[in-house]
PDB file of C-alpha atoms in Angstrom:
ATOM      1  CA  PHE A  33      19.620  66.561  -6.530  1.00 53.00           C
ATOM      2  CA  GLN A  34      19.213  65.515  -9.997  1.00 55.00           C
ATOM      3  CA  ALA A  35      19.336  61.947 -11.642  1.00 56.00           C
ATOM      4  CA  GLU A  36      19.614  62.584 -15.246  1.00 52.00           C
ATOM      5  CA  ASP A  37      20.178  62.574 -18.705  1.00 46.00           C
ATOM      6  CA  GLY A  38      20.417  60.177 -22.067  1.00 40.00           C
ATOM      7  CA  ILE A  39      16.787  60.187 -21.954  1.00 38.00           C
ATOM      8  CA  ARG A  40      14.225  60.578 -24.411  1.00 35.00           C
ATOM      9  CA  ASP A  41      10.803  62.287 -23.398  1.00 39.00           C
ATOM     10  CA  GLN A  42       7.931  59.824 -23.543  1.00 40.00           C
ATOM     11  CA  PRO A  43       4.017  61.076 -23.580  1.00 38.00           C
ATOM     12  CA  ARG A  44       2.720  60.850 -20.061  1.00 41.00           C
ATOM     13  CA  SER A  45      -0.821  59.887 -19.184  1.00 41.00           C
ATOM     14  CA  ARG A  46      -2.061  62.601 -16.402  1.00 45.00           C
ATOM     15  CA  GLY A  47      -5.135  63.529 -15.022  1.00 49.00           C
ATOM     16  CA  LEU A  48      -5.307  60.390 -13.114  1.00 51.00           C
ATOM     17  CA  GLY A  49      -7.602  60.468  -9.976  1.00 59.00           C
ATOM     18  CA  ASP A  50      -6.182  60.273  -6.706  1.00 63.00           C
ATOM     19  CA  VAL A  51      -7.006  56.824  -5.990  1.00 63.00           C
ATOM     20  CA  TYR A  52      -5.510  55.548  -9.105  1.00 63.00           C
ATOM     21  CA  LYS A  53      -2.149  57.694  -8.632  1.00 71.00           C
ATOM     22  CA  ARG A  54      -1.463  56.437  -5.236  1.00 73.00           C
ATOM     23  CA  GLN A  55      -2.118  52.951  -6.514  1.00 82.00           C
ATOM     24  CA  VAL A  56       0.149  53.685  -9.038  1.00 88.00           C
ATOM     25  CA  TYR A  57       2.881  55.346  -7.004  1.00 93.00           C
ATOM     26  CA  ALA A  58       2.947  52.907  -3.802  1.00 92.00           C
ATOM     27  CA  ALA A  59       4.045  50.323  -6.716  1.00 92.00           C
ATOM     28  CA  PHE A  60       7.810  52.608  -6.677  1.00 95.00           C
ATOM     29  CA  GLU A  61      10.389  51.966  -4.426  1.00 92.00           C
ATOM     30  CA  GLY A  62      10.989  54.649  -2.175  1.00 96.00           C
ATOM     31  CA  PHE A  63       7.109  55.989  -2.341  1.00 97.00           C
ATOM     32  CA  GLU A  64       6.038  57.634   1.112  1.00 97.00           C
ATOM     33  CA  GLY A  65       2.720  58.440   0.698  1.00 94.00           C
ATOM     34  CA  GLU A  66       1.884  60.208   3.689  1.00 95.00           C
ATOM     35  CA  ASN A  67       2.280  63.935   2.226  1.00 97.00           C
ATOM     36  CA  GLN A  68       1.147  62.830  -1.429  1.00 96.00           C
ATOM     37  CA  ASN A  69      -2.059  64.959  -1.002  1.00 95.00           C
ATOM     38  CA  LEU A  70      -0.143  67.887   0.335  1.00 97.00           C
ATOM     39  CA  LEU A  71       2.217  67.626  -2.236  1.00 97.00           C
ATOM     40  CA  ASP A  72      -0.471  67.832  -4.788  1.00 95.00           C
ATOM     41  CA  SER A  73      -1.739  70.813  -3.198  1.00 96.00           C
ATOM     42  CA  LEU A  74       1.654  72.538  -3.068  1.00 97.00           C
ATOM     43  CA  VAL A  75       1.940  71.770  -6.610  1.00 97.00           C
ATOM     44  CA  GLN A  76      -1.107  73.901  -7.514  1.00 96.00           C
ATOM     45  CA  ASN A  77       1.477  76.732  -5.957  1.00 97.00           C
ATOM     46  CA  LEU A  78       3.847  76.647  -8.282  1.00 98.00           C
ATOM     47  CA  PRO A  79       4.254  79.435 -10.733  1.00 97.00           C
ATOM     48  CA  GLU A  80       1.892  79.471 -13.427  1.00 97.00           C
ATOM     49  CA  VAL A  81       4.874  79.196 -16.021  1.00 97.00           C
ATOM     50  CA  TYR A  82       5.639  76.051 -14.639  1.00 98.00           C
ATOM     51  CA  LYS A  83       2.244  74.559 -14.201  1.00 97.00           C
ATOM     52  CA  GLU A  84       1.811  75.562 -17.855  1.00 96.00           C
ATOM     53  CA  THR A  85       5.058  73.475 -18.712  1.00 95.00           C
ATOM     54  CA  LEU A  86       5.373  70.741 -16.028  1.00 97.00           C
ATOM     55  CA  LEU A  87       1.844  69.225 -15.141  1.00 94.00           C
ATOM     56  CA  GLU A  88       1.075  67.335 -18.145  1.00 92.00           C
ATOM     57  CA  LYS A  89       4.359  65.652 -18.372  1.00 95.00           C
ATOM     58  CA  ILE A  90       5.810  65.648 -14.813  1.00 96.00           C
ATOM     59  CA  SER A  91       4.853  62.977 -11.696  1.00 96.00           C
ATOM     60  CA  PHE A  92       4.784  64.628  -8.289  1.00 97.00           C
ATOM     61  CA  ILE A  93       6.034  62.002  -6.140  1.00 97.00           C
ATOM     62  CA  ASN A  94       5.978  61.948  -2.084  1.00 97.00           C
ATOM     63  CA  GLY A  95       8.691  59.392  -1.309  1.00 97.00           C
ATOM     64  CA  CYS A  96      12.492  58.926  -0.478  1.00 97.00           C
ATOM     65  CA  HIS A  97      14.075  58.364  -3.757  1.00 97.00           C
ATOM     66  CA  LEU A  98      16.042  55.415  -3.744  1.00 96.00           C
ATOM     67  CA  TYR A  99      19.028  56.339  -6.131  1.00 96.00           C
ATOM     68  CA  GLY A 100      19.770  59.534  -3.972  1.00 94.00           C
ATOM     69  CA  VAL A 101      19.633  57.445  -0.708  1.00 96.00           C
ATOM     70  CA  GLU A 102      22.850  55.870  -2.314  1.00 95.00           C
ATOM     71  CA  MET A 103      24.593  58.839  -3.284  1.00 94.00           C
ATOM     72  CA  LEU A 104      23.992  61.068  -0.372  1.00 94.00           C
ATOM     73  CA  GLY A 105      23.794  58.363   2.307  1.00 95.00           C
ATOM     74  CA  GLU A 106      20.335  59.415   3.602  1.00 96.00           C
ATOM     75  CA  CYS A 107      17.326  60.279   2.110  1.00 97.00           C
ATOM     76  CA  PRO A 108      17.118  63.591   0.370  1.00 97.00           C
ATOM     77  CA  PHE A 109      14.512  66.414   0.596  1.00 97.00           C
ATOM     78  CA  GLY A 110      13.964  66.030  -2.893  1.00 97.00           C
ATOM     79  CA  VAL A 111      14.953  64.493  -6.287  1.00 97.00           C
ATOM     80  CA  TRP A 112      14.678  65.595 -10.264  1.00 97.00           C
ATOM     81  CA  ASP A 113      14.571  62.237 -11.753  1.00 97.00           C
ATOM     82  CA  SER A 114      14.458  62.448 -15.755  1.00 97.00           C
ATOM     83  CA  ALA A 115      15.804  58.881 -16.035  1.00 96.00           C
ATOM     84  CA  GLY A 116      13.747  56.687 -13.978  1.00 96.00           C
ATOM     85  CA  THR A 117      16.486  55.548 -12.290  1.00 96.00           C
ATOM     86  CA  PHE A 118      16.634  52.641  -9.838  1.00 96.00           C
ATOM     87  CA  LYS A 119      18.722  52.364  -6.682  1.00 95.00           C
ATOM     88  CA  ASN A 120      21.488  50.430  -8.379  1.00 96.00           C
ATOM     89  CA  GLY A 121      21.532  53.180 -10.827  1.00 95.00           C
ATOM     90  CA  ASP A 122      20.159  51.525 -13.563  1.00 96.00           C
ATOM     91  CA  THR A 123      17.496  53.666 -15.485  1.00 96.00           C
ATOM     92  CA  ASN A 124      14.234  53.314 -17.243  1.00 95.00           C
ATOM     93  CA  ALA A 125      11.730  52.745 -14.205  1.00 94.00           C
ATOM     94  CA  ASP A 126       8.152  53.668 -14.373  1.00 93.00           C
ATOM     95  CA  TRP A 127       9.196  57.024 -12.609  1.00 94.00           C
ATOM     96  CA  LYS A 128      10.806  58.397 -15.472  1.00 95.00           C
ATOM     97  CA  LEU A 129      10.081  62.374 -15.478  1.00 97.00           C
ATOM     98  CA  SER A 130       9.333  62.752 -12.051  1.00 97.00           C
ATOM     99  CA  VAL A 131       9.781  65.016  -8.819  1.00 98.00           C
ATOM    100  CA  TRP A 132      10.019  63.310  -5.608  1.00 98.00           C
ATOM    101  CA  VAL A 133       9.677  65.752  -2.110  1.00 98.00           C
ATOM    102  CA  SER A 134       9.993  63.269   0.672  1.00 98.00           C
ATOM    103  CA  ASN A 135       8.517  63.487   4.349  1.00 98.00           C
ATOM    104  CA  ARG A 136      11.819  64.469   5.421  1.00 97.00           C
ATOM    105  CA  ALA A 137      11.685  68.060   3.645  1.00 97.00           C
ATOM    106  CA  PHE A 138       7.413  68.013   4.986  1.00 98.00           C
ATOM    107  CA  ARG A 139       9.327  67.386   8.457  1.00 97.00           C
ATOM    108  CA  SER A 140      11.936  70.082   8.021  1.00 96.00           C
ATOM    109  CA  ASN A 141       9.319  72.922   6.693  1.00 95.00           C
ATOM    110  CA  ARG A 142      11.188  72.698   3.522  1.00 94.00           C
ATOM    111  CA  ALA A 143       8.787  70.951   0.937  1.00 96.00           C
ATOM    112  CA  PHE A 144       7.420  73.817  -1.018  1.00 96.00           C
ATOM    113  CA  ASP A 145      10.928  75.195  -1.910  1.00 93.00           C
ATOM    114  CA  THR A 146      11.937  71.602  -2.458  1.00 96.00           C
ATOM    115  CA  LEU A 147       9.317  71.057  -5.078  1.00 97.00           C
ATOM    116  CA  LEU A 148      10.023  74.567  -6.326  1.00 97.00           C
ATOM    117  CA  HIS A 149      14.294  73.587  -6.489  1.00 96.00           C
ATOM    118  CA  GLU A 150      13.295  70.194  -8.054  1.00 97.00           C
ATOM    119  CA  SER A 151      10.802  71.817 -10.242  1.00 98.00           C
ATOM    120  CA  SER A 152      13.307  73.845 -11.427  1.00 97.00           C
ATOM    121  CA  HIS A 153      15.483  71.035 -12.752  1.00 97.00           C
ATOM    122  CA  ALA A 154      12.216  69.476 -14.374  1.00 98.00           C
ATOM    123  CA  PHE A 155      11.875  73.022 -16.080  1.00 98.00           C
ATOM    124  CA  SER A 156      15.642  73.572 -17.033  1.00 97.00           C
ATOM    125  CA  TYR A 157      15.612  69.589 -18.496  1.00 98.00           C
ATOM    126  CA  LEU A 158      12.430  70.116 -20.476  1.00 97.00           C
ATOM    127  CA  ASN A 159      13.600  73.315 -22.232  1.00 97.00           C
ATOM    128  CA  ARG A 160      17.110  72.025 -22.854  1.00 97.00           C
ATOM    129  CA  ASN A 161      16.627  71.791 -26.594  1.00 97.00           C
ATOM    130  CA  CYS A 162      15.965  75.859 -26.316  1.00 97.00           C
ATOM    131  CA  VAL A 163      17.919  77.615 -28.488  1.00 97.00           C
ATOM    132  CA  ALA A 164      19.477  81.384 -27.769  1.00 94.00           C
ATOM    133  CA  PRO A 165      19.331  83.655 -31.033  1.00 94.00           C
ATOM    134  CA  ASP A 166      22.996  83.298 -31.195  1.00 95.00           C
ATOM    135  CA  GLY A 167      22.653  79.681 -32.075  1.00 96.00           C
ATOM    136  CA  THR A 168      23.782  78.267 -28.519  1.00 96.00           C
ATOM    137  CA  ASN A 169      22.336  76.110 -26.708  1.00 97.00           C
ATOM    138  CA  LYS A 170      19.843  77.970 -23.676  1.00 97.00           C
ATOM    139  CA  ARG A 171      20.194  75.713 -20.917  1.00 97.00           C
ATOM    140  CA  GLN A 172      23.721  74.846 -21.263  1.00 97.00           C
ATOM    141  CA  GLN A 173      24.389  78.563 -21.197  1.00 97.00           C
ATOM    142  CA  ALA A 174      22.648  79.426 -18.398  1.00 97.00           C
ATOM    143  CA  GLN A 175      24.562  76.419 -16.432  1.00 97.00           C
ATOM    144  CA  GLU A 176      27.628  78.337 -17.446  1.00 97.00           C
ATOM    145  CA  TYR A 177      26.382  81.705 -16.525  1.00 98.00           C
ATOM    146  CA  PHE A 178      24.946  80.470 -12.931  1.00 98.00           C
ATOM    147  CA  GLY A 179      28.149  77.915 -12.728  1.00 97.00           C
ATOM    148  CA  SER A 180      25.947  74.293 -12.431  1.00 97.00           C
ATOM    149  CA  GLU A 181      22.647  72.943 -13.371  1.00 97.00           C
ATOM    150  CA  GLU A 182      22.126  73.216  -9.332  1.00 96.00           C
ATOM    151  CA  LEU A 183      23.099  76.826  -9.092  1.00 97.00           C
ATOM    152  CA  PHE A 184      20.620  77.321 -12.003  1.00 97.00           C
ATOM    153  CA  ALA A 185      17.972  75.963 -10.126  1.00 96.00           C
ATOM    154  CA  ASP A 186      18.341  77.509  -7.093  1.00 96.00           C
ATOM    155  CA  SER A 187      18.556  80.738  -8.804  1.00 97.00           C
ATOM    156  CA  LEU A 188      15.322  79.924 -10.322  1.00 97.00           C
ATOM    157  CA  VAL A 189      13.792  79.210  -6.964  1.00 95.00           C
ATOM    158  CA  LEU A 190      14.499  82.540  -6.132  1.00 96.00           C
ATOM    159  CA  TYR A 191      13.447  84.118  -8.795  1.00 97.00           C
ATOM    160  CA  PHE A 192      10.134  82.871  -8.179  1.00 96.00           C
ATOM    161  CA  GLY A 193       9.963  84.101  -4.601  1.00 94.00           C
ATOM    162  CA  GLY A 194      11.444  80.919  -2.899  1.00 91.00           C
ATOM    163  CA  ASP A 195      13.768  81.881   0.086  1.00 82.00           C
ATOM    164  CA  TYR A 196      15.675  78.860   0.810  1.00 80.00           C
ATOM    165  CA  VAL A 197      18.274  77.630  -1.717  1.00 87.00           C
ATOM    166  CA  PHE A 198      20.257  74.543  -1.313  1.00 86.00           C
ATOM    167  CA  TYR A 199      23.389  75.245  -3.119  1.00 93.00           C
ATOM    168  CA  ARG A 200      24.290  79.424  -3.977  1.00 94.00           C
ATOM    169  CA  GLU A 201      25.742  80.916  -1.378  1.00 92.00           C
ATOM    170  CA  THR A 202      23.427  83.854  -1.329  1.00 92.00           C
ATOM    171  CA  ASN A 203      19.713  84.466  -1.083  1.00 92.00           C
ATOM    172  CA  SER A 204      19.253  87.181  -3.727  1.00 95.00           C
ATOM    173  CA  LEU A 205      19.611  87.382  -7.185  1.00 97.00           C
ATOM    174  CA  SER A 206      21.289  90.496  -8.851  1.00 97.00           C
ATOM    175  CA  ASP A 207      19.777  92.469 -11.333  1.00 98.00           C
ATOM    176  CA  ALA A 208      21.547  90.999 -14.034  1.00 98.00           C
ATOM    177  CA  GLU A 209      20.440  87.561 -12.791  1.00 98.00           C
ATOM    178  CA  ASN A 210      16.879  88.454 -12.642  1.00 98.00           C
ATOM    179  CA  ALA A 211      17.371  90.056 -16.391  1.00 98.00           C
ATOM    180  CA  TYR A 212      19.049  86.930 -17.540  1.00 98.00           C
ATOM    181  CA  LEU A 213      16.021  84.543 -15.988  1.00 98.00           C
ATOM    182  CA  GLN A 214      13.239  86.706 -17.468  1.00 98.00           C
ATOM    183  CA  GLU A 215      15.188  86.030 -20.961  1.00 97.00           C
ATOM    184  CA  PHE A 216      15.391  82.635 -20.603  1.00 98.00           C
ATOM    185  CA  ILE A 217      11.924  82.308 -19.504  1.00 98.00           C
ATOM    186  CA  ASN A 218      10.551  84.141 -22.375  1.00 97.00           C
ATOM    187  CA  LEU A 219      12.826  82.738 -24.853  1.00 97.00           C
ATOM    188  CA  CYS A 220      12.076  79.188 -24.282  1.00 96.00           C
ATOM    189  CA  THR A 221       8.634  79.099 -23.298  1.00 94.00           C
TER     190      THR A 221
END
């Protein structure tokens, strides 16, 4: 699930200590926190290209994103939120540029694949200005190639070895899809 777009990137202060980060996140609507340390550990298992692209720009929050609850009727496993979206749909909250993974995902043993999926949205978003050699927007091209942003994110999950997808009908990539994703990563990173 993604709450996105119409957002300008802002530099993020990273390297927050665990105690400070927990204090900041505790003020966020929907912060759960009981799995924050485990989430922080899982972030270190993300693919290297994700860590290089995301770690200095994205917050990783253990919580139930309240706008996601409004949209889905239950706490989602995870949310990518580029806009800092409040429960009522207003934007510009302090959690702009954040990946949320809920306790529900941890209880269901889907935390890492949820993290990988939502981080794939973040990776896609941060590469939204990547231009293909033919002058087209590579992110838009990828969304069209796979059928949607959600299907693109699921494809990235599979590409990086995840074994659970939320939107794709199959749990495998074709050779052409693998080649396409490799080209996207090579071009845009």
